[in-house]
Amino acid sequence: MAKARVQAQRNADQLTIHQDDLKEEEVEELLDESADPLEESGRTMDESSEEEVEDSVAQDILRFEESFVGINKRYRLINRIGEGTFSTVYKAEDLEYEKYNNRWDLDERENSKWASPAQRRRPSRRPHYVAIKKIYVTSSPIRIFNELDLLHDLKNSDSVCPLITAFRHLDQVVAILPYFQHRDFREYYRDMRIPEMRLYFKSLFLALQSVHGKKILHRDIKPTNFLYNPQQARGVLVDFGLAERQGTDWHQCACALPSEERRYRINHSVYAQTQQAGPQTSSYPKNETRSSRRANRAGTRGFRAPEVLLKCTQQNTSIDMWSAGVILLTLLSRRFPFFHSADDIDALLEITSIFGRKKMKETAILHGQVFETNIPSYSDAGHSLEKIILWCTGRTGDKAGPKKELDEDEKEAVQFLYRLMECDPTKRITAAEALRHPFILKAVEDSEEDEDILDMVEV
Ligand SMILES: Nc1ncnc2c1ncn2[C@@H]1O[C@H](COP(=O)(O)OP(=O)(O)OP(=O)(O)O)[C@@H](O)[C@H]1O
């Protein structure tokens, strides 16, 4: 029933929109459709003209249309495509596309390069899709403003999904973004090959380079926030709901001190004094009077950098590079999610099981924290990432048989991974440096090779 009502509404909307066009341009219709290269390239993967919509989704769409008065005059809601912690995202057709300047539409820009002057003058018959992000009314206005403000700042970056516009109706705010065709990460993480990974990360680091260039931390880098289209080898970053400008609410952290001064402070700390008092004394002050440390720990579990977990009070853009490293580890190990912690302590322990106790102690000290664990199974040195990837991909081999090894491409990927999952944020690779790393530079060589193959086919 709900489905039928949505369909009836859609048909009515479609009629009012297209009647006039048809009268004016009937003759050109056929030409228009066959000459539009985007008819081929723009509709990829999951896109069909009408999608199967579940009853519960259809009802949700109706409720949204009823509560947000006027939304269906501008957009034809098609499907619900995402339900996150802070918003619901719908796919919709932009019914008023031709009325506005659409500089944001990269596909259209690309398309018009190939079109004749006559085709360029004609309004395209291709439907134009947008993503409508309905931000939950429980989000604070400051948070909503922050997201829209940062998106506005990033509007000229080709690799950030731009904000087209935003509307408010009573307490409801919606952000309108271009709909970006992408493939669900879960469909390809098990079999993505190294050359494809190079392209994926090249695109991700181009995006991060532009975001970090503006001194903005995304804070929530994970596969669902990087919408990637393998056919175009291009992805866009979405969801700036947790993003912040670097320096917001900073207090001095030991990691930003010169190493001499840091050592001096550590040697004279309360902890160092209790240590000097001898092994019988408890390592921790019994009557702690200092308030517990506060720091922004926003992000998604499993993707938070060690300094976020250790409550560093001067976090910078390098936290996103760690999260990108977790994505690479996921792809190399074919395990998603790779980390599965219930809370921050668990998350620290998961990292410890890889990098070992010694590294974690050093990392904690960097931020003026003490890391101790009495869990016996954690070794001091941890395990190499190579070994972990071999274990995860079932290449352990038996003791009698030949030693199993990663192939050359994988070894190169792991070298790159060490630069991303560097526990000390001051030593971690930046997005700009990552783009110059051999692992990423080879992406260009690979695609040139592909072109050679294409040339051969043409000849
Ligand atoms: N522009 C877009 N084009 C296509 N799909 C999109 C777009 N924006 C968002 N989505 C889809 O909607 C999902 C949720 O979007 P978003 O991450 O912005 O919301 P969220 O509520 O902050 O989610 P989460 O809590 O999972 O981080 C995305 O993972 C993606 O699948």
PDB file of N, CA and C in Angstrom, residues 21-73:
ATOM      1  N   ASP A  21       8.875  19.655 -21.343  1.00  0.00           N
ATOM      2  CA  ASP A  21      10.086  19.286 -22.077  1.00  0.00           C
ATOM      3  C   ASP A  21       9.727  18.528 -23.343  1.00  0.00           C
ATOM      4  N   LEU A  22       8.795  17.601 -23.172  1.00  0.00           N
ATOM      5  CA  LEU A  22       8.458  16.761 -24.310  1.00  0.00           C
ATOM      6  C   LEU A  22       7.932  17.587 -25.461  1.00  0.00           C
ATOM      7  N   LYS A  23       7.064  18.554 -25.128  1.00  0.00           N
ATOM      8  CA  LYS A  23       6.480  19.356 -26.202  1.00  0.00           C
ATOM      9  C   LYS A  23       7.579  20.091 -26.979  1.00  0.00           C
ATOM     10  N   GLU A  24       8.491  20.669 -26.241  1.00  0.00           N
ATOM     11  CA  GLU A  24       9.517  21.478 -26.888  1.00  0.00           C
ATOM     12  C   GLU A  24      10.555  20.652 -27.633  1.00  0.00           C
ATOM     13  N   GLU A  25      10.814  19.466 -27.115  1.00  0.00           N
ATOM     14  CA  GLU A  25      12.001  18.791 -27.641  1.00  0.00           C
ATOM     15  C   GLU A  25      11.776  17.378 -28.135  1.00  0.00           C
ATOM     16  N   GLU A  26      10.514  17.092 -28.451  1.00  0.00           N
ATOM     17  CA  GLU A  26      10.226  15.725 -28.900  1.00  0.00           C
ATOM     18  C   GLU A  26      11.181  15.263 -29.989  1.00  0.00           C
ATOM     19  N   VAL A  27      11.394  16.179 -30.961  1.00  0.00           N
ATOM     20  CA  VAL A  27      12.190  15.812 -32.130  1.00  0.00           C
ATOM     21  C   VAL A  27      13.627  15.453 -31.735  1.00  0.00           C
ATOM     22  N   GLU A  28      14.095  16.175 -30.733  1.00  0.00           N
ATOM     23  CA  GLU A  28      15.505  15.980 -30.391  1.00  0.00           C
ATOM     24  C   GLU A  28      15.728  14.809 -29.449  1.00  0.00           C
ATOM     25  N   GLU A  29      14.623  14.248 -28.975  1.00  0.00           N
ATOM     26  CA  GLU A  29      14.751  13.270 -27.904  1.00  0.00           C
ATOM     27  C   GLU A  29      15.673  12.109 -28.243  1.00  0.00           C
ATOM     28  N   LEU A  30      15.410  11.537 -29.418  1.00  0.00           N
ATOM     29  CA  LEU A  30      16.211  10.357 -29.775  1.00  0.00           C
ATOM     30  C   LEU A  30      17.688  10.693 -29.872  1.00  0.00           C
ATOM     31  N   LEU A  31      17.938  11.792 -30.591  1.00  0.00           N
ATOM     32  CA  LEU A  31      19.325  12.258 -30.740  1.00  0.00           C
ATOM     33  C   LEU A  31      19.990  12.428 -29.385  1.00  0.00           C
ATOM     34  N   ASP A  32      19.239  13.115 -28.526  1.00  0.00           N
ATOM     35  CA  ASP A  32      19.741  13.448 -27.211  1.00  0.00           C
ATOM     36  C   ASP A  32      20.187  12.213 -26.460  1.00  0.00           C
ATOM     37  N   GLU A  33      19.330  11.202 -26.476  1.00  0.00           N
ATOM     38  CA  GLU A  33      19.624  10.029 -25.659  1.00  0.00           C
ATOM     39  C   GLU A  33      20.789   9.222 -26.200  1.00  0.00           C
ATOM     40  N   SER A  34      20.867   9.132 -27.529  1.00  0.00           N
ATOM     41  CA  SER A  34      21.940   8.299 -28.048  1.00  0.00           C
ATOM     42  C   SER A  34      23.278   9.027 -27.990  1.00  0.00           C
ATOM     43  N   ALA A  35      23.226  10.373 -27.982  1.00  0.00           N
ATOM     44  CA  ALA A  35      24.490  11.109 -28.051  1.00  0.00           C
ATOM     45  C   ALA A  35      25.061  11.425 -26.680  1.00  0.00           C
ATOM     46  N   ASP A  36      24.350  11.049 -25.648  1.00  0.00           N
ATOM     47  CA  ASP A  36      24.818  11.414 -24.315  1.00  0.00           C
ATOM     48  C   ASP A  36      25.744  10.339 -23.757  1.00  0.00           C
ATOM     49  N   PRO A  37      27.071  10.583 -23.747  1.00  0.00           N
ATOM     50  CA  PRO A  37      27.993   9.528 -23.298  1.00  0.00           C
ATOM     51  C   PRO A  37      27.702   9.079 -21.870  1.00  0.00           C
ATOM     52  N   LEU A  38      27.070   9.954 -21.090  1.00  0.00           N
ATOM     53  CA  LEU A  38      26.813   9.552 -19.713  1.00  0.00           C
ATOM     54  C   LEU A  38      25.738   8.494 -19.591  1.00  0.00           C
ATOM     55  N   GLU A  39      24.960   8.340 -20.665  1.00  0.00           N
ATOM     56  CA  GLU A  39      23.997   7.242 -20.620  1.00  0.00           C
ATOM     57  C   GLU A  39      24.739   5.936 -20.399  1.00  0.00           C
ATOM     58  N   GLU A  40      25.969   5.904 -20.913  1.00  0.00           N
ATOM     59  CA  GLU A  40      26.802   4.726 -20.704  1.00  0.00           C
ATOM     60  C   GLU A  40      27.529   4.792 -19.374  1.00  0.00           C
ATOM     61  N   SER A  41      28.323   5.883 -19.256  1.00  0.00           N
ATOM     62  CA  SER A  41      29.254   5.895 -18.136  1.00  0.00           C
ATOM     63  C   SER A  41      28.631   6.328 -16.818  1.00  0.00           C
ATOM     64  N   GLY A  42      27.553   7.073 -16.873  1.00  0.00           N
ATOM     65  CA  GLY A  42      26.993   7.598 -15.629  1.00  0.00           C
ATOM     66  C   GLY A  42      26.187   6.586 -14.857  1.00  0.00           C
ATOM     67  N   ARG A  43      25.616   5.629 -15.547  1.00  0.00           N
ATOM     68  CA  ARG A  43      24.800   4.647 -14.834  1.00  0.00           C
ATOM     69  C   ARG A  43      25.577   3.369 -14.688  1.00  0.00           C
ATOM     70  N   THR A  44      26.247   3.261 -13.626  1.00  0.00           N
ATOM     71  CA  THR A  44      27.059   2.069 -13.459  1.00  0.00           C
ATOM     72  C   THR A  44      26.563   1.276 -12.265  1.00  0.00           C
ATOM     73  N   MET A  45      27.038   0.121 -12.160  1.00  0.00           N
ATOM     74  CA  MET A  45      26.811  -0.745 -11.011  1.00  0.00           C
ATOM     75  C   MET A  45      25.349  -0.905 -10.632  1.00  0.00           C
ATOM     76  N   ASP A  46      24.963  -0.350  -9.466  1.00  0.00           N
ATOM     77  CA  ASP A  46      23.647  -0.694  -8.927  1.00  0.00           C
ATOM     78  C   ASP A  46      22.512   0.096  -9.562  1.00  0.00           C
ATOM     79  N   GLU A  47      22.857   1.039 -10.440  1.00  0.00           N
ATOM     80  CA  GLU A  47      21.820   1.992 -10.816  1.00  0.00           C
ATOM     81  C   GLU A  47      20.888   1.465 -11.911  1.00  0.00           C
ATOM     82  N   SER A  48      19.616   1.500 -11.639  1.00  0.00           N
ATOM     83  CA  SER A  48      18.631   1.194 -12.644  1.00  0.00           C
ATOM     84  C   SER A  48      17.613   2.306 -12.559  1.00  0.00           C
ATOM     85  N   SER A  49      16.740   2.444 -13.572  1.00  0.00           N
ATOM     86  CA  SER A  49      15.851   3.600 -13.558  1.00  0.00           C
ATOM     87  C   SER A  49      14.912   3.551 -12.354  1.00  0.00           C
ATOM     88  N   GLU A  50      14.394   2.395 -12.005  1.00  0.00           N
ATOM     89  CA  GLU A  50      13.562   2.276 -10.805  1.00  0.00           C
ATOM     90  C   GLU A  50      14.140   1.174  -9.935  1.00  0.00           C
ATOM     91  N   GLU A  51      14.309   1.458  -8.678  1.00  0.00           N
ATOM     92  CA  GLU A  51      14.888   0.454  -7.811  1.00  0.00           C
ATOM     93  C   GLU A  51      13.785  -0.200  -6.996  1.00  0.00           C
ATOM     94  N   GLU A  52      14.004  -1.452  -6.640  1.00  0.00           N
ATOM     95  CA  GLU A  52      13.067  -2.154  -5.764  1.00  0.00           C
ATOM     96  C   GLU A  52      13.183  -1.565  -4.360  1.00  0.00           C
ATOM     97  N   VAL A  53      12.084  -1.067  -3.853  1.00  0.00           N
ATOM     98  CA  VAL A  53      12.138  -0.446  -2.537  1.00  0.00           C
ATOM     99  C   VAL A  53      11.306  -1.269  -1.557  1.00  0.00           C
ATOM    100  N   GLU A  54      11.918  -1.615  -0.433  1.00  0.00           N
ATOM    101  CA  GLU A  54      11.178  -2.390   0.577  1.00  0.00           C
ATOM    102  C   GLU A  54      10.040  -1.556   1.140  1.00  0.00           C
ATOM    103  N   ASP A  55       9.020  -2.246   1.640  1.00  0.00           N
ATOM    104  CA  ASP A  55       7.852  -1.554   2.195  1.00  0.00           C
ATOM    105  C   ASP A  55       8.218  -0.590   3.318  1.00  0.00           C
ATOM    106  N   SER A  56       9.085  -1.070   4.230  1.00  0.00           N
ATOM    107  CA  SER A  56       9.444  -0.223   5.378  1.00  0.00           C
ATOM    108  C   SER A  56      10.189   1.029   4.911  1.00  0.00           C
ATOM    109  N   VAL A  57      10.995   0.881   3.841  1.00  0.00           N
ATOM    110  CA  VAL A  57      11.730   2.035   3.314  1.00  0.00           C
ATOM    111  C   VAL A  57      10.752   2.997   2.647  1.00  0.00           C
ATOM    112  N   ALA A  58       9.799   2.427   1.903  1.00  0.00           N
ATOM    113  CA  ALA A  58       8.797   3.269   1.231  1.00  0.00           C
ATOM    114  C   ALA A  58       8.020   4.090   2.262  1.00  0.00           C
ATOM    115  N   GLN A  59       7.693   3.456   3.380  1.00  0.00           N
ATOM    116  CA  GLN A  59       6.959   4.177   4.425  1.00  0.00           C
ATOM    117  C   GLN A  59       7.826   5.271   5.044  1.00  0.00           C
ATOM    118  N   ASP A  60       9.087   4.946   5.244  1.00  0.00           N
ATOM    119  CA  ASP A  60      10.026   5.927   5.801  1.00  0.00           C
ATOM    120  C   ASP A  60      10.126   7.129   4.860  1.00  0.00           C
ATOM    121  N   ILE A  61      10.198   6.855   3.552  1.00  0.00           N
ATOM    122  CA  ILE A  61      10.287   7.938   2.569  1.00  0.00           C
ATOM    123  C   ILE A  61       9.041   8.819   2.634  1.00  0.00           C
ATOM    124  N   LEU A  62       7.875   8.150   2.732  1.00  0.00           N
ATOM    125  CA  LEU A  62       6.624   8.920   2.809  1.00  0.00           C
ATOM    126  C   LEU A  62       6.594   9.817   4.034  1.00  0.00           C
ATOM    127  N   ARG A  63       7.014   9.244   5.173  1.00  0.00           N
ATOM    128  CA  ARG A  63       7.020  10.028   6.423  1.00  0.00           C
ATOM    129  C   ARG A  63       7.929  11.238   6.275  1.00  0.00           C
ATOM    130  N   PHE A  64       9.070  11.014   5.644  1.00  0.00           N
ATOM    131  CA  PHE A  64      10.031  12.107   5.454  1.00  0.00           C
ATOM    132  C   PHE A  64       9.413  13.190   4.566  1.00  0.00           C
ATOM    133  N   GLU A  65       8.769  12.746   3.472  1.00  0.00           N
ATOM    134  CA  GLU A  65       8.168  13.719   2.550  1.00  0.00           C
ATOM    135  C   GLU A  65       7.058  14.518   3.232  1.00  0.00           C
ATOM    136  N   GLU A  66       6.308  13.827   4.097  1.00  0.00           N
ATOM    137  CA  GLU A  66       5.208  14.528   4.777  1.00  0.00           C
ATOM    138  C   GLU A  66       5.734  15.514   5.819  1.00  0.00           C
ATOM    139  N   SER A  67       6.822  15.113   6.492  1.00  0.00           N
ATOM    140  CA  SER A  67       7.319  15.988   7.567  1.00  0.00           C
ATOM    141  C   SER A  67       8.150  17.150   7.027  1.00  0.00           C
ATOM    142  N   PHE A  68       8.802  16.939   5.895  1.00  0.00           N
ATOM    143  CA  PHE A  68       9.628  18.020   5.342  1.00  0.00           C
ATOM    144  C   PHE A  68       8.866  18.640   4.174  1.00  0.00           C
ATOM    145  N   VAL A  69       8.014  19.607   4.516  1.00  0.00           N
ATOM    146  CA  VAL A  69       7.077  20.149   3.520  1.00  0.00           C
ATOM    147  C   VAL A  69       7.851  20.735   2.329  1.00  0.00           C
ATOM    148  N   GLY A  70       7.437  20.321   1.129  1.00  0.00           N
ATOM    149  CA  GLY A  70       8.013  20.903  -0.090  1.00  0.00           C
ATOM    150  C   GLY A  70       9.188  20.129  -0.656  1.00  0.00           C
ATOM    151  N   ILE A  71       9.704  19.159   0.072  1.00  0.00           N
ATOM    152  CA  ILE A  71      10.898  18.445  -0.410  1.00  0.00           C
ATOM    153  C   ILE A  71      10.600  17.708  -1.721  1.00  0.00           C
ATOM    154  N   ASN A  72       9.348  17.188  -1.835  1.00  0.00           N
ATOM    155  CA  ASN A  72       9.063  16.415  -3.062  1.00  0.00           C
ATOM    156  C   ASN A  72       8.796  17.281  -4.289  1.00  0.00           C
ATOM    157  N   LYS A  73       8.754  18.605  -4.090  1.00  0.00           N
ATOM    158  CA  LYS A  73       8.659  19.485  -5.268  1.00  0.00           C
ATOM    159  C   LYS A  73      10.046  19.602  -5.911  1.00  0.00           C
TER     160      LYS A  73
END
